[in-house]
Short mmCIF file of C-alpha atoms and ligand atoms in Angstrom, two decimals:
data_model
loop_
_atom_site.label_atom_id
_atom_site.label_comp_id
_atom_site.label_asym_id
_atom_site.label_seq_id
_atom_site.Cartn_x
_atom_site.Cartn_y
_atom_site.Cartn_z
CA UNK A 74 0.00 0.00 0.00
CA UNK A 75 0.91 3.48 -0.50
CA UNK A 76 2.47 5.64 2.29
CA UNK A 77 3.69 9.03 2.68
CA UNK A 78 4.70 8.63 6.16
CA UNK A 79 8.10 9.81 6.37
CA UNK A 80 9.92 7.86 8.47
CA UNK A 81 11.34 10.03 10.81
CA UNK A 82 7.55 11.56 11.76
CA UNK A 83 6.87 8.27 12.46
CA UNK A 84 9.71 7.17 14.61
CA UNK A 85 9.61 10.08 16.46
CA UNK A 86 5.74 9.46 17.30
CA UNK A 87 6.98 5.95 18.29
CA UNK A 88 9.20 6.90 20.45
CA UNK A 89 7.49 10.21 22.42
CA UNK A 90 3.59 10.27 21.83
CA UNK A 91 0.92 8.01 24.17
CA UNK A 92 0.52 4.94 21.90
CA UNK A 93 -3.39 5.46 21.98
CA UNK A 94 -3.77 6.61 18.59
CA UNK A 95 -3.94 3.57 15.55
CA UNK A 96 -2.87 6.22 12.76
CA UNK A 97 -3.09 5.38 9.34
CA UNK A 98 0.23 6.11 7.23
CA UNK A 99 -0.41 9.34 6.00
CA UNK A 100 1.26 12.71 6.39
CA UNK A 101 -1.03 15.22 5.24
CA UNK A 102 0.27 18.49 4.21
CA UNK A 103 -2.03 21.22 3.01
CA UNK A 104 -5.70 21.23 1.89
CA UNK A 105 -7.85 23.26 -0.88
CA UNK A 106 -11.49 22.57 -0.68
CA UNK A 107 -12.54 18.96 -0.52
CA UNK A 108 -9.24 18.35 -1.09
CA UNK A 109 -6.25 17.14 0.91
CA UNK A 110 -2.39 16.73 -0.20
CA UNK A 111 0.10 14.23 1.38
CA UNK A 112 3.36 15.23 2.10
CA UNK A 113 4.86 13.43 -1.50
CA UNK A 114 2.02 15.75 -3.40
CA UNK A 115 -0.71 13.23 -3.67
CA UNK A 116 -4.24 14.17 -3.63
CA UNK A 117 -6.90 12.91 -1.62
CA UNK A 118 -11.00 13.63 -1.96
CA UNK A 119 -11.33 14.10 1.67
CA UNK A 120 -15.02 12.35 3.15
CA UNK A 121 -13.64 12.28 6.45
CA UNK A 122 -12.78 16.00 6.81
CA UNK A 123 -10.98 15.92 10.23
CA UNK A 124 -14.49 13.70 11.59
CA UNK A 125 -17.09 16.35 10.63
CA UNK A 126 -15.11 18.93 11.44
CA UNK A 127 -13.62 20.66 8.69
CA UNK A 128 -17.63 21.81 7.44
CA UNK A 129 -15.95 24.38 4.29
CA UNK A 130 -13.20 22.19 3.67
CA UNK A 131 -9.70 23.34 3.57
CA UNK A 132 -8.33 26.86 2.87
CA UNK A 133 -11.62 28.30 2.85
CA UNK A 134 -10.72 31.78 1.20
CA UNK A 135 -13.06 33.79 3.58
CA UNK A 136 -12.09 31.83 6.68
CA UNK A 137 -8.64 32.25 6.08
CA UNK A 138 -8.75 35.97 5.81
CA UNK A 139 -10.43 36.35 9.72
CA UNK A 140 -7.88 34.08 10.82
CA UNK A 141 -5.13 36.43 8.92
CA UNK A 142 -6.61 39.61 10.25
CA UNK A 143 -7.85 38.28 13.80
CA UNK A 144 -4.21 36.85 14.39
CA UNK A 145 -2.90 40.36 14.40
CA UNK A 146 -5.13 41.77 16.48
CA UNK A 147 -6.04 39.42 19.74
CA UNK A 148 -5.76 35.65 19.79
CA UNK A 149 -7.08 35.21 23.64
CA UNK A 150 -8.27 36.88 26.37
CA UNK A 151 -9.43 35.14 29.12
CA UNK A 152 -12.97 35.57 30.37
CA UNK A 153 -12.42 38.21 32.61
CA UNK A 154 -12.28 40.26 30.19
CA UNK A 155 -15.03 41.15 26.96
CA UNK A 156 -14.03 40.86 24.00
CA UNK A 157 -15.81 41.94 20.49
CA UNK A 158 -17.35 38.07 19.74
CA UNK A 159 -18.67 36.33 22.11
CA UNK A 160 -22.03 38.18 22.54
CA UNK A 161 -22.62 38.28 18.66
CA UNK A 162 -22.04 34.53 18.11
CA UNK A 163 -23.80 34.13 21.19
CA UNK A 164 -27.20 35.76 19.86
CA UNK A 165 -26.13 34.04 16.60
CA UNK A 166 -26.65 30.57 18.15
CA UNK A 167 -29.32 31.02 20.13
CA UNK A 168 -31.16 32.34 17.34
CA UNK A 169 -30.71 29.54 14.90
CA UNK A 170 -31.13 27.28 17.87
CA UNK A 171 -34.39 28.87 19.32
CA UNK A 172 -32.78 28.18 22.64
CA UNK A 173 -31.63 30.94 25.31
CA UNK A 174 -28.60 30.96 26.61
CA UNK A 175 -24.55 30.17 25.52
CA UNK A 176 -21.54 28.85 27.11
CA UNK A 177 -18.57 28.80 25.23
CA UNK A 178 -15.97 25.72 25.92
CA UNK A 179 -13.27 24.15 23.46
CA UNK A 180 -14.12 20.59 22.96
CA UNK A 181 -17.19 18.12 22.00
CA UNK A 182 -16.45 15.88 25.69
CA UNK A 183 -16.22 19.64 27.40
CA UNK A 184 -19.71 20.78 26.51
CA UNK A 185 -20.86 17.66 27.86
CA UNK A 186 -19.36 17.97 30.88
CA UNK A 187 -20.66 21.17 31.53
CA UNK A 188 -24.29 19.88 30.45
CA UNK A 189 -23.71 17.08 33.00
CA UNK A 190 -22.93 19.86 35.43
CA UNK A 191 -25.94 21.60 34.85
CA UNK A 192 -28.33 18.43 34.93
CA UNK A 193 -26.55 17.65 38.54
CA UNK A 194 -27.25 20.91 39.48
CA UNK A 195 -30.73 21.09 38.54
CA UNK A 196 -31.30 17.76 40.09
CA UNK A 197 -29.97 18.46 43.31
CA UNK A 198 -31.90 21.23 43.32
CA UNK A 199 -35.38 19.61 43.65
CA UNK A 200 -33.41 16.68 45.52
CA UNK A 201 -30.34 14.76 46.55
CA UNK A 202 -31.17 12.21 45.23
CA UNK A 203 -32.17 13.50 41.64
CA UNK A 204 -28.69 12.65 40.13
CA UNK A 205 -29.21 9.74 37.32
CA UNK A 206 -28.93 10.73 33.52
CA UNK A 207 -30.48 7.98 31.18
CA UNK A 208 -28.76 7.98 28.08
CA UNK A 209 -28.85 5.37 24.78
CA UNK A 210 -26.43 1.85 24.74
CA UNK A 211 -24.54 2.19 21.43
CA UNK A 212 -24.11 5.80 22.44
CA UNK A 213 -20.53 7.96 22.47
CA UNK A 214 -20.55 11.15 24.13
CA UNK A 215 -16.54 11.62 24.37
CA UNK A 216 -13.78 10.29 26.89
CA UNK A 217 -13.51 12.72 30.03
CA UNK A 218 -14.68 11.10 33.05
CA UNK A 219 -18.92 12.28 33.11
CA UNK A 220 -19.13 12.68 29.09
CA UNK A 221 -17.77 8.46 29.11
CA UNK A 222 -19.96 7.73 32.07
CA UNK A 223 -22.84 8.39 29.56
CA UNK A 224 -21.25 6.66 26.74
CA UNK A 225 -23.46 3.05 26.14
CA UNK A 226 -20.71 1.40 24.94
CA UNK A 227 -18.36 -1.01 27.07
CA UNK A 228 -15.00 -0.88 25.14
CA UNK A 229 -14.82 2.62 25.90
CA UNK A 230 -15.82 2.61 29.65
CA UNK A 231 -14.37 -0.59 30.90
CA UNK A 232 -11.13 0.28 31.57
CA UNK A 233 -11.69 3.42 33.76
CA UNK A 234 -14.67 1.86 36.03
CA UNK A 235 -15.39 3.36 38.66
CA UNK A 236 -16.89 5.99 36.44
CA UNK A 237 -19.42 9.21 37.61
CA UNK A 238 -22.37 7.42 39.12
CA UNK A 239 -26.09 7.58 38.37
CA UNK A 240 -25.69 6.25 34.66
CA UNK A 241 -29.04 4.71 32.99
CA UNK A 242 -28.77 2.90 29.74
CA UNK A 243 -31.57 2.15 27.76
CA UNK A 244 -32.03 0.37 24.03
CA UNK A 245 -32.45 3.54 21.38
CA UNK A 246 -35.85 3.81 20.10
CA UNK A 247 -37.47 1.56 22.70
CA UNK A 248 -40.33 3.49 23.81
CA UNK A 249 -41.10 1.19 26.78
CA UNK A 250 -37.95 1.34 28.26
CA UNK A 251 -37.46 4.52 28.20
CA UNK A 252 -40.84 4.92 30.02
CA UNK A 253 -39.48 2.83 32.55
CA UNK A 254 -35.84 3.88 33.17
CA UNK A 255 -36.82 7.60 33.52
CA UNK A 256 -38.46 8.32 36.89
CA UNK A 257 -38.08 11.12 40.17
CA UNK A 258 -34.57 10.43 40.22
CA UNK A 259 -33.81 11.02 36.43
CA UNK A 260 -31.89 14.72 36.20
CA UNK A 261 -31.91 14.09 32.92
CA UNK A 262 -32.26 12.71 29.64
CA UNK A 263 -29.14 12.54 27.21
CA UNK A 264 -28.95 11.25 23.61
CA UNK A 265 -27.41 11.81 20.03
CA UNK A 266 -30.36 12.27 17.71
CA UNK A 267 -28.17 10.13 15.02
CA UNK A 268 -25.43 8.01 16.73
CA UNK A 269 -22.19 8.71 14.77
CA UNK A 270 -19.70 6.69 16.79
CA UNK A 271 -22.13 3.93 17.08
CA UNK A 272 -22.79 3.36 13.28
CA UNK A 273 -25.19 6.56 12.00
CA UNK A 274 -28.14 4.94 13.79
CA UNK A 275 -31.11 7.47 13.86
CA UNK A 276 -33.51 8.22 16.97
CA UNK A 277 -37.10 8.10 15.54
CA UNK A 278 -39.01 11.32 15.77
CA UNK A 279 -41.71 9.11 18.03
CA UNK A 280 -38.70 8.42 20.86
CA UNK A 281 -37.34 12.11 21.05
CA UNK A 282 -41.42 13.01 21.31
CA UNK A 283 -41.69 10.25 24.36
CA UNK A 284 -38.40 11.65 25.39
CA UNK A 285 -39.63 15.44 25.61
CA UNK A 286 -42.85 14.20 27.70
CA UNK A 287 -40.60 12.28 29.91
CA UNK A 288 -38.54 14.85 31.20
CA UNK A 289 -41.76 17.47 31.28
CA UNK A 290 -43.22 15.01 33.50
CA UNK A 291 -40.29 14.32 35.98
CA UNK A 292 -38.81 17.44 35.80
CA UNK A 293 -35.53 16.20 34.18
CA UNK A 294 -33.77 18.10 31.68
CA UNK A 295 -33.51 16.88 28.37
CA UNK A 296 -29.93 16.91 26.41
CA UNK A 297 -29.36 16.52 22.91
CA UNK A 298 -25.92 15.92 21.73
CA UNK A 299 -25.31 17.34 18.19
CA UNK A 300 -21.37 17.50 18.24
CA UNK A 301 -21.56 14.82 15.07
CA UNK A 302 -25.08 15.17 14.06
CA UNK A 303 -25.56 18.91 14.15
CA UNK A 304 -24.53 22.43 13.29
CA UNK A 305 -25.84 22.06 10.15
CA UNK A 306 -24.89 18.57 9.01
CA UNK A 307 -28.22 17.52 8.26
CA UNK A 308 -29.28 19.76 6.15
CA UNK A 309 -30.43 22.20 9.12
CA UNK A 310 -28.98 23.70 11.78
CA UNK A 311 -29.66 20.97 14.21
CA UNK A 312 -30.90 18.03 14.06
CA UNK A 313 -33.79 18.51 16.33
CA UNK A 314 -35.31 20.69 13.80
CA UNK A 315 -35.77 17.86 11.04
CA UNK A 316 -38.73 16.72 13.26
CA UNK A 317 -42.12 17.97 12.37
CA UNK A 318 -43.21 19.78 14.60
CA UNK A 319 -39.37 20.23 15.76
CA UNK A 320 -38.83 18.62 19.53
CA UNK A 321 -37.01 21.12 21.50
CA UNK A 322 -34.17 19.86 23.86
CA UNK A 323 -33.63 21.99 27.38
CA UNK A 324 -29.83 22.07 26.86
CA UNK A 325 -28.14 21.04 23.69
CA UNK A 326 -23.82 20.52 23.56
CA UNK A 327 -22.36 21.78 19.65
CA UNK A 328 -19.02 21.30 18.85
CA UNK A 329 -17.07 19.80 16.01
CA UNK A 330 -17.50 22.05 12.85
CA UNK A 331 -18.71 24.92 14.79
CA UNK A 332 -15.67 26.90 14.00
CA UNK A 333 -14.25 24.53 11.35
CA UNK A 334 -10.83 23.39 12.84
CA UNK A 335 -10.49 25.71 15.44
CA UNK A 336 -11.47 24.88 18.55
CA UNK A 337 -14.80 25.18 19.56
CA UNK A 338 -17.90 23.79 21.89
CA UNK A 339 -21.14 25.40 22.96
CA UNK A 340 -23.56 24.61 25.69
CA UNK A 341 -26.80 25.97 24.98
CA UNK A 342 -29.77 25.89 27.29
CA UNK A 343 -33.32 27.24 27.88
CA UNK A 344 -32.93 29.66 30.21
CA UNK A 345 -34.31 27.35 33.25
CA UNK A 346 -31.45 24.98 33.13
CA UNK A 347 -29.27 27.69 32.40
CA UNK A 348 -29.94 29.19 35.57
CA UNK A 349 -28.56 25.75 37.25
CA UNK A 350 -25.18 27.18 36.65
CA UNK A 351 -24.80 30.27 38.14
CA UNK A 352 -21.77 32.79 39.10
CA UNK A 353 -18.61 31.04 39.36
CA UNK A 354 -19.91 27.27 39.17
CA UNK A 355 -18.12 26.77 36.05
CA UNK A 356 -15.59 28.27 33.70
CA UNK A 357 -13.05 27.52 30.84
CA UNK A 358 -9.79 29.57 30.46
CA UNK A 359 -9.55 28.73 26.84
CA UNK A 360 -13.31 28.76 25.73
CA UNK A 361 -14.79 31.30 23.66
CA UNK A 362 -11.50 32.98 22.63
CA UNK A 363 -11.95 35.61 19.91
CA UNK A 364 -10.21 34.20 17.16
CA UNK A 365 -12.45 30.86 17.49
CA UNK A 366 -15.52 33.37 18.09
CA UNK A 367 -15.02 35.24 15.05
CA UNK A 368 -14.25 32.52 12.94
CA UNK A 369 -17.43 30.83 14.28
CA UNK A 370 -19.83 33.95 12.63
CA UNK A 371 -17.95 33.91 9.80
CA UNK A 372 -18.78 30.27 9.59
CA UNK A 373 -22.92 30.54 10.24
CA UNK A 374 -22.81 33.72 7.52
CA UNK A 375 -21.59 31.07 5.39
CA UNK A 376 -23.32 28.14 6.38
CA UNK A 377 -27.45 29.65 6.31
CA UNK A 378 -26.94 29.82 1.97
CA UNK A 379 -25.67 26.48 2.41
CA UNK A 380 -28.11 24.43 3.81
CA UNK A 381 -30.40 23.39 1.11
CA UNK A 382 -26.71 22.34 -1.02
CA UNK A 383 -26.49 20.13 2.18
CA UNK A 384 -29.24 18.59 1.69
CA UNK A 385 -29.40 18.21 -2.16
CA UNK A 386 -25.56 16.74 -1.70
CA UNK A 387 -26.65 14.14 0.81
CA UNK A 388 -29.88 13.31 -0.76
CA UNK A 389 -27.70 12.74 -4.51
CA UNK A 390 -24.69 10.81 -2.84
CA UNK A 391 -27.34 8.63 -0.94
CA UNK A 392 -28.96 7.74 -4.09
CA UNK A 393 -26.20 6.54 -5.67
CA UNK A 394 -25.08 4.63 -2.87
CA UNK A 395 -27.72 2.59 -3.33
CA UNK A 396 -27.27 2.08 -7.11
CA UNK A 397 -23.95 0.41 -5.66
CA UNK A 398 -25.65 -1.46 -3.00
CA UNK A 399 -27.56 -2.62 -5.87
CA UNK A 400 -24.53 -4.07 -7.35
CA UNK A 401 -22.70 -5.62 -3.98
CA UNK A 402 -25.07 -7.96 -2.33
CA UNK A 403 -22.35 -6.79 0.76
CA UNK A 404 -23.46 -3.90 1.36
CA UNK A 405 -26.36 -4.11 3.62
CA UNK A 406 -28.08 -0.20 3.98
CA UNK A 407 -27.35 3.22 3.60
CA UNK A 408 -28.06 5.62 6.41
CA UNK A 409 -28.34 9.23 7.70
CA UNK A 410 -29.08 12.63 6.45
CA UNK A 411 -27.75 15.24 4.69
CA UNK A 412 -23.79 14.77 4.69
CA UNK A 413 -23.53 11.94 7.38
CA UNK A 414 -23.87 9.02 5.83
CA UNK A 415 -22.92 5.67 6.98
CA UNK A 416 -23.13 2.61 4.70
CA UNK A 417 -23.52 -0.78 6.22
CA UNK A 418 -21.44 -3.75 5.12
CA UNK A 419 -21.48 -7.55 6.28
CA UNK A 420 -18.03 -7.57 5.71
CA UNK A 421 -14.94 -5.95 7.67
CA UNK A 422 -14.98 -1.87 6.48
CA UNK A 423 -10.86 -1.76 7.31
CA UNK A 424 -9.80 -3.13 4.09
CA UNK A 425 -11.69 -0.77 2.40
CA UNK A 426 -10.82 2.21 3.90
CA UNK A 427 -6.95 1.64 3.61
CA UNK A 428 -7.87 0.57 -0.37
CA UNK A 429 -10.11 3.64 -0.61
CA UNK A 430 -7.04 5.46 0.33
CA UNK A 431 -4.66 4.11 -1.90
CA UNK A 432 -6.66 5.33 -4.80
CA UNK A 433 -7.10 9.39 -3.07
CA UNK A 434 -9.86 8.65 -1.39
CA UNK A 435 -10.33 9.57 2.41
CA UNK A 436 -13.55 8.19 4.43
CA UNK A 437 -13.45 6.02 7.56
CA UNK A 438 -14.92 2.96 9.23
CA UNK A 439 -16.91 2.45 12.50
CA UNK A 440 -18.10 -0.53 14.21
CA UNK A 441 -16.45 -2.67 12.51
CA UNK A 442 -18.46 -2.70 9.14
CA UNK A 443 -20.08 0.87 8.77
CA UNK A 444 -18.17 2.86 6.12
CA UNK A 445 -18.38 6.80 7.67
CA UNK A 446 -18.73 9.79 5.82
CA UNK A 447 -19.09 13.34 7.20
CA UNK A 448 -17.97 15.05 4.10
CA UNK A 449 -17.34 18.97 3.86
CA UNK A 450 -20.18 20.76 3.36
CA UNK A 451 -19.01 22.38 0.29
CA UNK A 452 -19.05 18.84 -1.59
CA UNK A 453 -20.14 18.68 -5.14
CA UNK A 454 -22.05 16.31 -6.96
CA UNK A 455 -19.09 16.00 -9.14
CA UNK A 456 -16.98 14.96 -6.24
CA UNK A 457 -19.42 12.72 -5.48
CA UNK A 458 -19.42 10.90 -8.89
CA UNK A 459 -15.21 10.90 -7.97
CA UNK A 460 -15.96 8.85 -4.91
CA UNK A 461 -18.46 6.54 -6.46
CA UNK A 462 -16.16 5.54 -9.36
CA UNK A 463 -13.57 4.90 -6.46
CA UNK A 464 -15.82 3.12 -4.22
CA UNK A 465 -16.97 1.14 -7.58
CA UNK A 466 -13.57 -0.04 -8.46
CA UNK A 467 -12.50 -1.31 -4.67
CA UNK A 468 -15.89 -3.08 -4.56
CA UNK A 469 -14.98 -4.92 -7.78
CA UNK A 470 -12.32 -6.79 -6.24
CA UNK A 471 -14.26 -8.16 -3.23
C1 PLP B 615 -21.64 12.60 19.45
C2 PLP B 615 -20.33 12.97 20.05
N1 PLP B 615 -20.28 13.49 21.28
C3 PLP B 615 -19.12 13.85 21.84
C4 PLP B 615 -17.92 13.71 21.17
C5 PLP B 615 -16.63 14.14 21.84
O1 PLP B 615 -16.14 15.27 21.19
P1 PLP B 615 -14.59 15.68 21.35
O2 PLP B 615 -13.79 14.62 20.66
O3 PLP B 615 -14.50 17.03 20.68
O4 PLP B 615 -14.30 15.74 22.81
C6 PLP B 615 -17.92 13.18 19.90
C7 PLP B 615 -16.66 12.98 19.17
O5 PLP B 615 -16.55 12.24 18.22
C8 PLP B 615 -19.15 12.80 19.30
O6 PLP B 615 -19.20 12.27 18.08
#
């Protein structure tokens, strides 16, 4: 197989990083568009795109003229201070969101440990013993201690057990469980509306419904988690609103392509559960900096024209997926919405992928047999016919 791993990048990772990473052997260099270059020059159609987070691609000409021009003015400031940003995006989000309130972190697993904070908060407030949070098995809500207490899935939790108490796991889209599981003690209720980690498995418009009476009824908050799924992935700005009539979360956690490489995660909440963390009960010395702030409204005055392309893209590539699944009895379904698409195989994805990239083609596998795709958003039906014909010609060997 191809590599452009230079050897000395690779020794030297050897030899000083934590071996938890299983890195493919690829040095990438620079970027334009869809588009990413190795360090030997070769070109690569790029359907990973940093896992959803690179939403315009590479070298978006617009982004990298705030990040010029911000550079030389402030970087950081702390949050003792104001700076020009943060209340703009701020509004920004909460308008496209319909939701009240913003906190500003750096990371998908730090929004959700803030939520987590606030649904402890809020539970404690009714009573002590309000503390559990029923989330979905097959779930991944990132690898800090509360944010992999929540995660449904044992590879990820079992060596770090003891983990944050009060953790409910229930089967997605089981109506009856969930009725059951969620009770007094529930603080809240946590899920991804489409699992990403777990496979691009969808929650059913009918559970998030039973969901949203649920915590109504018990007083629990309810959580949605659209670091993968959201911030305009599916074709809207979050994934909530693809439901008709749209089922509002209390608190939702953004992160990923929010400011498109840059570091970014929101917590946004209705202002009840926002009020569960008040003055000086949380805080984030990196979060909300101006540079990722800026680049973040740059990003949703971009992204609003954008979102029917989303869709159209998603809808096209989907279709042709399954003109191929018509043609490889292996490959079982196709999945998601707008650009996050998963297609199902009943045979191992890894091959592929390391194939896939061998002829410039970047995507990624999960679970085992679900080929991943969270694509820039700026993706072209053209590119799409460029991943097809690749996808086409691996498949032909199996
Ligand atoms: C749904 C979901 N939640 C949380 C996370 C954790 O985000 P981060 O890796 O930025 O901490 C991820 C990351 O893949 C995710 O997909």
């Amino acid at each position: 197989m191809a590599t452009s791993a230079s050897p000395s990048v690779v020794d030297l990772e050897k030899q000083f990083l934590l071996q938890n990473y299983a890195r493919y052997p690829l040095v990438l260099h620079r970027g334009k568009g869809c588009y990413v270059y190795d360090t030997s020059g070769k070109r690569y159609l790029d359907l990973i795109a940093g896992i959803g987070v690179n939403a315009l691609g590479y070298a978006h000409p617009r982004l990298t003229k705030v990040i010029r021009e911000q550079a030389g003015l402030l970087l950081h400031t702390s949050n003792l201070y104001y700076h020009e940003y943060q209340g703009p995006l701020a509004e920004r989000i909460a308008r496209v969101s319909g939701l009240d309130r913003v906190f500003f972190c750096n990371s998908g697993a730090e929004a959700m440990e803030g939520a987590l904070k606030m649904a402890r908060s809020h539970g404690r407030k009714i009573s002590p013993e309000k503390i559990e949070v029923v989330a979905l098995e097959n779930s991944f809500h990132g690898r800090t201690f509360g944010a992999l207490s929540i995660t449904g899935q044992e590879k990820y939790r079992r060596d770090f057990e003891p983990l944050v108490p009060g953790a409910r796991f229930v089967p997605r889209n089981d109506l009856a469980a969930l009725e059951q599981v969620v009770g007094e003690r529930t603080a809240a209720i946590v899920f991804e509306l489409v699992q990403g980690e777990g496979g691009i498995y969808p929650v059913s418009a009918e559970y998030a419904r039973q969901a949203r009476e649920l915590a109504d009824r018990h007083n629990a908050l309810l959580i949605f988690d659209e670091i993968q799924c959201g911030v305009g992935r599916p074709g809207t700005y979050f994934s909530y609103q693809m439901f008709n009539p749209i089922v509002m979360p209390d608190v939702m956690v953004a992160a990923k392509p929010i400011a498109c490489g840059i570091p970014l995660g929101v917590i946004v909440a209705k202002e009840p559960a926002a009020a569960a963390l008040g003055a000086g009960m949380h805080g984030s010395t990196f979060g909300g900096g101006p540079l990722a702030c800026r680049v973040a409204l740059e990003f949703f005055d971009i992204l609003e024209p954008l979102l029917p392309h989303i869709v159209d893209t998603g809808g096209y590539f989907r279709v042709r997926l399954t003109d191929l699944a018509k043609r490889y009895s292996f490959i079982k379904e196709i999945r998601g919405f707008g650009l996050m698409i998963g297609v199902e195989l009943d045979i191992p994805g890894k091959q592929i992928v390391l194939d896939a990239m061998d002829e410039g083609l970047l995507l990624n596998c999960t679970h085992e047999t679900v080929l991943r795709m969270l694509p820039p958003y700026i993706l072209t039906e053209q590119d799409v016919e460029r991943a097809i014909a690749v996808l086409n010609k691996i498949f032909k060997r199996r």
